[in-house]
Short mmCIF file of C-alpha atoms and ligand atoms in Angstrom, two decimals:
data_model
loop_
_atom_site.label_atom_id
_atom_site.label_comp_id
_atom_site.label_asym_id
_atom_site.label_seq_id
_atom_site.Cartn_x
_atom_site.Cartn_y
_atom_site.Cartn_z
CA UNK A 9 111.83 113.62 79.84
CA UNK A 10 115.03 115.80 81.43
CA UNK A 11 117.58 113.63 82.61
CA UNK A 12 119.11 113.90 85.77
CA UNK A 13 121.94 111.80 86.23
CA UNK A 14 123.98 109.47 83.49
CA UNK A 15 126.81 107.48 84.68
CA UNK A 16 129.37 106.53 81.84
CA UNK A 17 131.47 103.54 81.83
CA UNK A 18 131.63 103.91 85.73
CA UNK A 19 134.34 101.68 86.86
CA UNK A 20 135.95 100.08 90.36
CA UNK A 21 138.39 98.37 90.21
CA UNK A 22 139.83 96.49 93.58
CA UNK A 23 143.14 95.09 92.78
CA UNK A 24 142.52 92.98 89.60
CA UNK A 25 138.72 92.93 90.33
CA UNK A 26 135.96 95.11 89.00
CA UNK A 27 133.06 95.12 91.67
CA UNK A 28 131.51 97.46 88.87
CA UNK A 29 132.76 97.17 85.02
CA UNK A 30 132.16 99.96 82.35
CA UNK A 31 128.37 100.78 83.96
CA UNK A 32 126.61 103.21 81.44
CA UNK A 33 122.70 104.32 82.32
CA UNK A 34 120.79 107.32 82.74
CA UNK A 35 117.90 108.41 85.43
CA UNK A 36 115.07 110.00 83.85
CA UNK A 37 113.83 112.62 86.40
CA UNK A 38 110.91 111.73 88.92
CA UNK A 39 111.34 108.34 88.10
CA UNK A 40 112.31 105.18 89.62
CA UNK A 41 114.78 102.91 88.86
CA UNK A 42 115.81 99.61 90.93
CA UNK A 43 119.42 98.14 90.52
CA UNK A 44 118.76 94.28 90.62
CA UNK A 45 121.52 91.77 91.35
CA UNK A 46 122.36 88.84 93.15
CA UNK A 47 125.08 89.47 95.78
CA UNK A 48 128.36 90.81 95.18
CA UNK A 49 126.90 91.69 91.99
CA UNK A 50 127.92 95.71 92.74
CA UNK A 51 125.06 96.99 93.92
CA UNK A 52 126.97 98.47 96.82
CA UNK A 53 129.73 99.90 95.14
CA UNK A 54 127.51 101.37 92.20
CA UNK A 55 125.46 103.34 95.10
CA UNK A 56 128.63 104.25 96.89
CA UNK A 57 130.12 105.97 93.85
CA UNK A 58 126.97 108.19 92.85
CA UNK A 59 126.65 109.07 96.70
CA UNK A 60 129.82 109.74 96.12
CA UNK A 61 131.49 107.83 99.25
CA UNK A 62 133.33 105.77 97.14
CA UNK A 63 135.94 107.18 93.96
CA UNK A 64 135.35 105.46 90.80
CA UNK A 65 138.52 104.07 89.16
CA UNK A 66 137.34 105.02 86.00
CA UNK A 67 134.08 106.61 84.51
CA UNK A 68 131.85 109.43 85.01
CA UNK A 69 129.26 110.62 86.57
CA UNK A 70 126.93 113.67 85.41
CA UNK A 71 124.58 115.25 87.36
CA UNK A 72 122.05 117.11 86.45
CA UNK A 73 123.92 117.99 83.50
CA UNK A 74 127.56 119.00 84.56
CA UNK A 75 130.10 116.43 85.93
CA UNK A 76 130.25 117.42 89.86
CA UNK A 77 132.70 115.90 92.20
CA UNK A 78 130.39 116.16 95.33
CA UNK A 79 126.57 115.94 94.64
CA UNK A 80 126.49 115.01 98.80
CA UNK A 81 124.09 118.00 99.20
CA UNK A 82 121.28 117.24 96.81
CA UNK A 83 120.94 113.20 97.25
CA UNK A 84 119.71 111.25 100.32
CA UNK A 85 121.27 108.41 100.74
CA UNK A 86 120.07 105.18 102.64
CA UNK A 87 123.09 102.91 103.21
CA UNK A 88 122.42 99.24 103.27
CA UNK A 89 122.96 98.99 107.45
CA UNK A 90 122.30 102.54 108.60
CA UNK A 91 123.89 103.38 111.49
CA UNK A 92 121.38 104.93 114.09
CA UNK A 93 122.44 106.54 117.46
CA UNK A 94 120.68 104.41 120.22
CA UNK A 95 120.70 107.07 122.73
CA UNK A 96 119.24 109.86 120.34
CA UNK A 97 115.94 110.08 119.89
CA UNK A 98 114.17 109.67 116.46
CA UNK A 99 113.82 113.61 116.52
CA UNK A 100 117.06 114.26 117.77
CA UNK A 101 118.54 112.18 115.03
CA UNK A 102 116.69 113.25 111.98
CA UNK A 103 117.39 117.00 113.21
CA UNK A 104 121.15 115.97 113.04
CA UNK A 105 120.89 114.89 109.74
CA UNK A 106 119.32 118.09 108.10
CA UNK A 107 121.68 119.93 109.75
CA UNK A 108 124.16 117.79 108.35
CA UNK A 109 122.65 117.78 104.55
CA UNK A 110 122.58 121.56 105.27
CA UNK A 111 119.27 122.37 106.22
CA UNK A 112 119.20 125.48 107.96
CA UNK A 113 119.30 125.07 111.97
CA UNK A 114 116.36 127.23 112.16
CA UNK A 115 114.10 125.03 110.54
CA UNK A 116 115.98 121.55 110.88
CA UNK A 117 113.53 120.58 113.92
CA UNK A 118 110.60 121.38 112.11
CA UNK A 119 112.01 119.68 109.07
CA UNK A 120 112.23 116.62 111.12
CA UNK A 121 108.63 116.45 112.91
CA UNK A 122 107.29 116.54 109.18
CA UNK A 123 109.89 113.95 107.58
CA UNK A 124 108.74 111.57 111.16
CA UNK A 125 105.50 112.31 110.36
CA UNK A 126 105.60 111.33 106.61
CA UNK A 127 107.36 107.72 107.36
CA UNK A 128 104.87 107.44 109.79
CA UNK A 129 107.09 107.51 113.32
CA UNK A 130 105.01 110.65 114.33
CA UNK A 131 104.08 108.72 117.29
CA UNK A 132 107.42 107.87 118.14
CA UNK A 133 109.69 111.09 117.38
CA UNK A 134 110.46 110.90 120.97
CA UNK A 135 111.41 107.39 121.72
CA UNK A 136 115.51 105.90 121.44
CA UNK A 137 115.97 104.86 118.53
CA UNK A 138 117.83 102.04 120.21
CA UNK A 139 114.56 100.51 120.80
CA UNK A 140 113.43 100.45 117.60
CA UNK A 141 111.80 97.66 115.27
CA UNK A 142 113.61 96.99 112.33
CA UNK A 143 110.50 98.12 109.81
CA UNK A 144 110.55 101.47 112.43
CA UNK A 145 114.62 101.88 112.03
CA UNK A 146 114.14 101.48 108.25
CA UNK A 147 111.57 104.23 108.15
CA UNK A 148 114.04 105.91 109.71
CA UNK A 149 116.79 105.78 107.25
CA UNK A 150 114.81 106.54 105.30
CA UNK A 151 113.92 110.26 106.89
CA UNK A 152 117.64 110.64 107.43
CA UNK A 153 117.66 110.51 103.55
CA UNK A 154 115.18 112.43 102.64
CA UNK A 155 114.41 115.14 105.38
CA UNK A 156 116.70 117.98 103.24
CA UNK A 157 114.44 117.19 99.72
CA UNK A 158 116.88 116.11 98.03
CA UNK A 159 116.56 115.65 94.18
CA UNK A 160 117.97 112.29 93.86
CA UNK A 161 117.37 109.29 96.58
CA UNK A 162 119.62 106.37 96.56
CA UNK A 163 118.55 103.64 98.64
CA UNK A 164 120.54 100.52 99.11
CA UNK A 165 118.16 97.27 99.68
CA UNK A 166 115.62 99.28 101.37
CA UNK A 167 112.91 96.61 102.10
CA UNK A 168 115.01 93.65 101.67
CA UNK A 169 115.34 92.62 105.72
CA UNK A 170 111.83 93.73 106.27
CA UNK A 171 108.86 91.55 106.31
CA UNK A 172 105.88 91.59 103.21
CA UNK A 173 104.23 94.14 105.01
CA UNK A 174 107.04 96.07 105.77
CA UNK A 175 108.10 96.20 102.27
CA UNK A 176 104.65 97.26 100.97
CA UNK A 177 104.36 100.23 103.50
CA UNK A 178 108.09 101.23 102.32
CA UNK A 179 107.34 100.60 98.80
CA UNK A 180 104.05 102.71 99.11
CA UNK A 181 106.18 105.70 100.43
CA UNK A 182 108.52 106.14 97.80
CA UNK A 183 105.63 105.68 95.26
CA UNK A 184 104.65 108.99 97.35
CA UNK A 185 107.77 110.35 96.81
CA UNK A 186 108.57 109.27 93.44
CA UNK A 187 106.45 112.64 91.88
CA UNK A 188 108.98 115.16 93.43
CA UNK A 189 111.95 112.97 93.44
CA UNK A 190 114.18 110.32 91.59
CA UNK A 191 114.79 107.27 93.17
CA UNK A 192 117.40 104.76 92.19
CA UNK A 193 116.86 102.10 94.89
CA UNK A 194 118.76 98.37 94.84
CA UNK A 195 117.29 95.16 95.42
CA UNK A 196 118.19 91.27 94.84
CA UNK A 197 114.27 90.13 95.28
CA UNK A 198 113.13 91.09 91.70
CA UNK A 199 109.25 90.66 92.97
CA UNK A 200 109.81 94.19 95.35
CA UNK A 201 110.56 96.19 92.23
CA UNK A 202 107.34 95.12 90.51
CA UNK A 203 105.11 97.94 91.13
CA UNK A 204 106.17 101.20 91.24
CA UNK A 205 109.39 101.23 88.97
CA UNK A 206 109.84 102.49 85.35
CA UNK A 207 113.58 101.50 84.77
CA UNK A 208 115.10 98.09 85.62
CA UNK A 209 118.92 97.68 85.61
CA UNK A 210 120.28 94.34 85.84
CA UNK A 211 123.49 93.89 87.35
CA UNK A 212 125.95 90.60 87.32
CA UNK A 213 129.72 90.60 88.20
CA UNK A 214 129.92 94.61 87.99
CA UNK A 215 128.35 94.59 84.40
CA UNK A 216 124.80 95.70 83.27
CA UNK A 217 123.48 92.74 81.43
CA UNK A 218 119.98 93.60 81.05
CA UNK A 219 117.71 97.26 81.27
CA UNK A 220 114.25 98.16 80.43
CA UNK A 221 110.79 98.24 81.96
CA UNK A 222 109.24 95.55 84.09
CA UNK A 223 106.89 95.28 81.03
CA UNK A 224 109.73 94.80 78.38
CA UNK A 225 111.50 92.72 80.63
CA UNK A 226 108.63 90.73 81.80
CA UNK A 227 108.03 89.91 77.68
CA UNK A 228 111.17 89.31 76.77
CA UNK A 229 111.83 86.66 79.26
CA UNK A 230 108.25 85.68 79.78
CA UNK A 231 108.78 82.00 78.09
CA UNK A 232 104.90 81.40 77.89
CA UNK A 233 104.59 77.42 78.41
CA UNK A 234 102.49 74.62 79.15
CA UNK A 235 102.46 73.16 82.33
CA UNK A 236 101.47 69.41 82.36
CA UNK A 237 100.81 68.13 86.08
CA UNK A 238 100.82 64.20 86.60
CA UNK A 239 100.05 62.25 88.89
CA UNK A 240 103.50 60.52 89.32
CA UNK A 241 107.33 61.46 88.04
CA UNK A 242 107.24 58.04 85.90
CA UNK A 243 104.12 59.22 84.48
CA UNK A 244 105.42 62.83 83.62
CA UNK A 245 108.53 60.98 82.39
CA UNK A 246 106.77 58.81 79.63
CA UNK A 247 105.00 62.08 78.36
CA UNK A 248 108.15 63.94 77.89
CA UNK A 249 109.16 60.62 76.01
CA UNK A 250 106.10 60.29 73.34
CA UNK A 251 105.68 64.61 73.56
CA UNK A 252 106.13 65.18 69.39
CA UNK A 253 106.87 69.08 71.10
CA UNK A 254 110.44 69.23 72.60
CA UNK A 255 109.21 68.83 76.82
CA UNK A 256 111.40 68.38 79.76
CA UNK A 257 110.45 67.64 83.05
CA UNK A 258 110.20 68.53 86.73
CA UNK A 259 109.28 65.79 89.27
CA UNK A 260 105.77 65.15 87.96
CA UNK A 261 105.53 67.76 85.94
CA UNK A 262 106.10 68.36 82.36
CA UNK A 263 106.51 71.45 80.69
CA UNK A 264 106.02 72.46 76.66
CA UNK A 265 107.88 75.91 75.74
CA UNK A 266 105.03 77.74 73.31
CA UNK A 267 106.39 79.79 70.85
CA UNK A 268 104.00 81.83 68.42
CA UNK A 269 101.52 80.46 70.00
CA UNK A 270 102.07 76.90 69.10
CA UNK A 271 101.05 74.33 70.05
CA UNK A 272 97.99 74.91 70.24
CA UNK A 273 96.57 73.79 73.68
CA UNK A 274 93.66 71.47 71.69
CA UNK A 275 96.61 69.38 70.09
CA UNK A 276 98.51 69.20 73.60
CA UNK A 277 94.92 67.57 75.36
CA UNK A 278 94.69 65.31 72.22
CA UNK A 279 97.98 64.25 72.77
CA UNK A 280 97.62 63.46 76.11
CA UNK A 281 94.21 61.83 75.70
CA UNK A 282 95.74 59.66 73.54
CA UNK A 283 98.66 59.04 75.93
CA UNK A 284 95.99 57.70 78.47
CA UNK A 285 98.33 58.87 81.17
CA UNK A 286 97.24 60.23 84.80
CA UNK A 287 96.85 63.42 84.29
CA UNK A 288 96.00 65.92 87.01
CA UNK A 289 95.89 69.34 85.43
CA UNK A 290 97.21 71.52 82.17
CA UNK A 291 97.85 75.21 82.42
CA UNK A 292 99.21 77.91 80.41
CA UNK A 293 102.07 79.69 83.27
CA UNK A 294 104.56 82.35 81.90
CA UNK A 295 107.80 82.62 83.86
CA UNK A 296 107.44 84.39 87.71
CA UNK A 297 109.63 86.89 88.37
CA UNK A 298 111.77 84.93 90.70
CA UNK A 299 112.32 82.58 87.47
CA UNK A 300 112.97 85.62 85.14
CA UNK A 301 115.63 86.90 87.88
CA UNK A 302 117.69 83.78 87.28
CA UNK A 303 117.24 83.58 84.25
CA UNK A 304 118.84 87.32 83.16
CA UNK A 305 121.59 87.42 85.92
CA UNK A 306 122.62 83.71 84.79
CA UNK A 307 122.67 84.61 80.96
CA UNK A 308 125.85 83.86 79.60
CA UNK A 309 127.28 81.80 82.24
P1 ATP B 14 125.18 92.52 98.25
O1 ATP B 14 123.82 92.30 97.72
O2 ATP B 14 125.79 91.32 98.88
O3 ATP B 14 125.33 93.76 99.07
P2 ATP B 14 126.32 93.97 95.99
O4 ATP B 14 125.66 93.73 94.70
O5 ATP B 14 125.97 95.20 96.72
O6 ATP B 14 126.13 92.72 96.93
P3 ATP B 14 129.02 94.90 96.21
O7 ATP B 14 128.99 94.98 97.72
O8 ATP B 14 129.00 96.15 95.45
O9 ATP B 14 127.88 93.94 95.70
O10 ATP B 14 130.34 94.08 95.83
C1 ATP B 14 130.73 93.84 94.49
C2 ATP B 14 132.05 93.08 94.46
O11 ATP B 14 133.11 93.91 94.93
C3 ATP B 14 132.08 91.84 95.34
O12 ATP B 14 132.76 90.84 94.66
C4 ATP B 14 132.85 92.30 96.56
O13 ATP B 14 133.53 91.21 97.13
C5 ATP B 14 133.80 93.32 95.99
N1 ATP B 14 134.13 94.37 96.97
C6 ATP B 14 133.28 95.26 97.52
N2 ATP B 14 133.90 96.09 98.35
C7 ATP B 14 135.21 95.72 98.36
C8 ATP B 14 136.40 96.19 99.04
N3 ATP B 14 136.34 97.22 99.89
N4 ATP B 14 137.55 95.55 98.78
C9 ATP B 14 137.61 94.53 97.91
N5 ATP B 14 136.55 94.04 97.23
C10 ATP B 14 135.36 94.61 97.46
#
């Protein structure tokens, strides 16, 4: 697969700080990659630099195979808190911004009806955008970004203040958009990058501490385990003390790491048959995503 962009040891530096330290990756094109990161992680910064807003300190970044200083023209960009013009209309303002990512005037309206139509304001092309939902404003920025077809669309948090089915309608979009376009999108809820994206990049303190698919990721931090559910804490406690496994504990629950596939879950029930303590249930649980966030943007610390 062609690439389209690789940043190399992208660097900025404020003062003695690096919001984003030595940050090498590539985008595959017409695929999707989602730049996860707790805040302050550099997120921002890393999106501001490729949409080229923001000069790196150091690095570089090659697009499309030659190193460009202003790639403004073919990338949409949807900033974190888009600023929308509350007395333009929805039309008015997506015609603005073709004309502005140098669509030609002739066609910029018509441009605009389709992008509207796409995200799904149709309906509303002619309303304020000052009275505009949030879920509707983020549809907009997002036909801001993408009404000139751009070949690469950076999006920064682009579901994260919207509600589940908010996200899912957003998320379903760029899965439209994903087969003409590459999307590098950030996020800090690891569970809204699950479906549609083929390249994870995890971020922490400016520096890329993990990358790979949501399938290589999800295995290599999976930690399959058993979960042992008591009826009390002081019962989960006195398992964790007689466990011949190494267990620890949460509240009334007691958990058994499995590795290899051992123990076996017959020798865990013996155990605790044995143990004659309440039990209430026994399941096999990997980690949830939420769980493998923490634990790859806390490795190390
Ligand atoms: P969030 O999810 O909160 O938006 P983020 O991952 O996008 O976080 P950035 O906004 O890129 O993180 O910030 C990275 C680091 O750089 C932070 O420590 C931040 O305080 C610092 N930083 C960002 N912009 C500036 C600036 N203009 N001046 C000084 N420090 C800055």
């Amino acid at each position: 697969m062609k690439t389209l962009l690789h940043m190399q040891d992208l660097t900025k530096e404020y003062g003695k700080e690096k919001a984003v330290d030595s940050l090498t990756f590539s985008l595959l094109k017409n695929t999707s990659t989602a730049l996860i990161g707790p805040n302050g992680a550099g997120k921002t910064t890393t999106l501001s630099m490729l949409a080229g807003l923001l000069k790196q300190s150091a690095g570089t970044i090659v697009f499309d195979g030659e190193i460009t200083e202003d790639i403004q023209k073919v990338i949409g960009f949807l900033p974190q808190y888009p600023k929308f013009y509350s007395w333009l209309t929805a039309l008015e303002f997506t015609e603005m911004a073709a004309k502005l990512s140098g669509v030609d005037a002739k066609i910029a309206k018509q441009e605009a009806e389709k992008t509207l139509e796409f995200v799904g304001l149709g309906d509303a092309k002619n309303k304020k955008t000052g009275t505009f939902s949030g879920g509707m404003k983020q549809r907009l920025g997002l036909a801001q970004a993408i009404v000139h077809k751009p070949s690469l669309l950076l999006l920064d948090e682009p579901v994260s203040a919207l509600d589940p089915i908010g996200r899912r309608e957003i998320m379903n979009l760029l899965k439209e958009l994903q087969t003409t376009t590459t999307i590098l999108y950030s996020t800090h809820i690891l569970n809204d990058a699950e479906e549609m994206t083929d390249q994870l990049v995890f971020l922490r303190k400016g520096k890329l501490v993990e990358q790979g698919s949501m399938q290589e990721v999800r295995e290599k931090y999976a930690n399959p385990m058993y979960k042992i559910y008591f009826i009390s804490t002081e019962e989960a406690a006195k398992f964790v003390e007689i466990s011949p496994w190494p267990a620890r504990q949460e509240d009334s629950i007691a958990f058994i790491h499995i590795e290899e596939e051992k123990p076996v879950m017959n020798e865990v029930l013996h155990v605790l048959a044995e143990s004659h303590l309440s039990l209430l249930k026994v399941e096999r649980a990997t980690a949830s995503l939420e769980e493998i966030f923490l634990q790859v943007v806390n490795n190390g610390e």
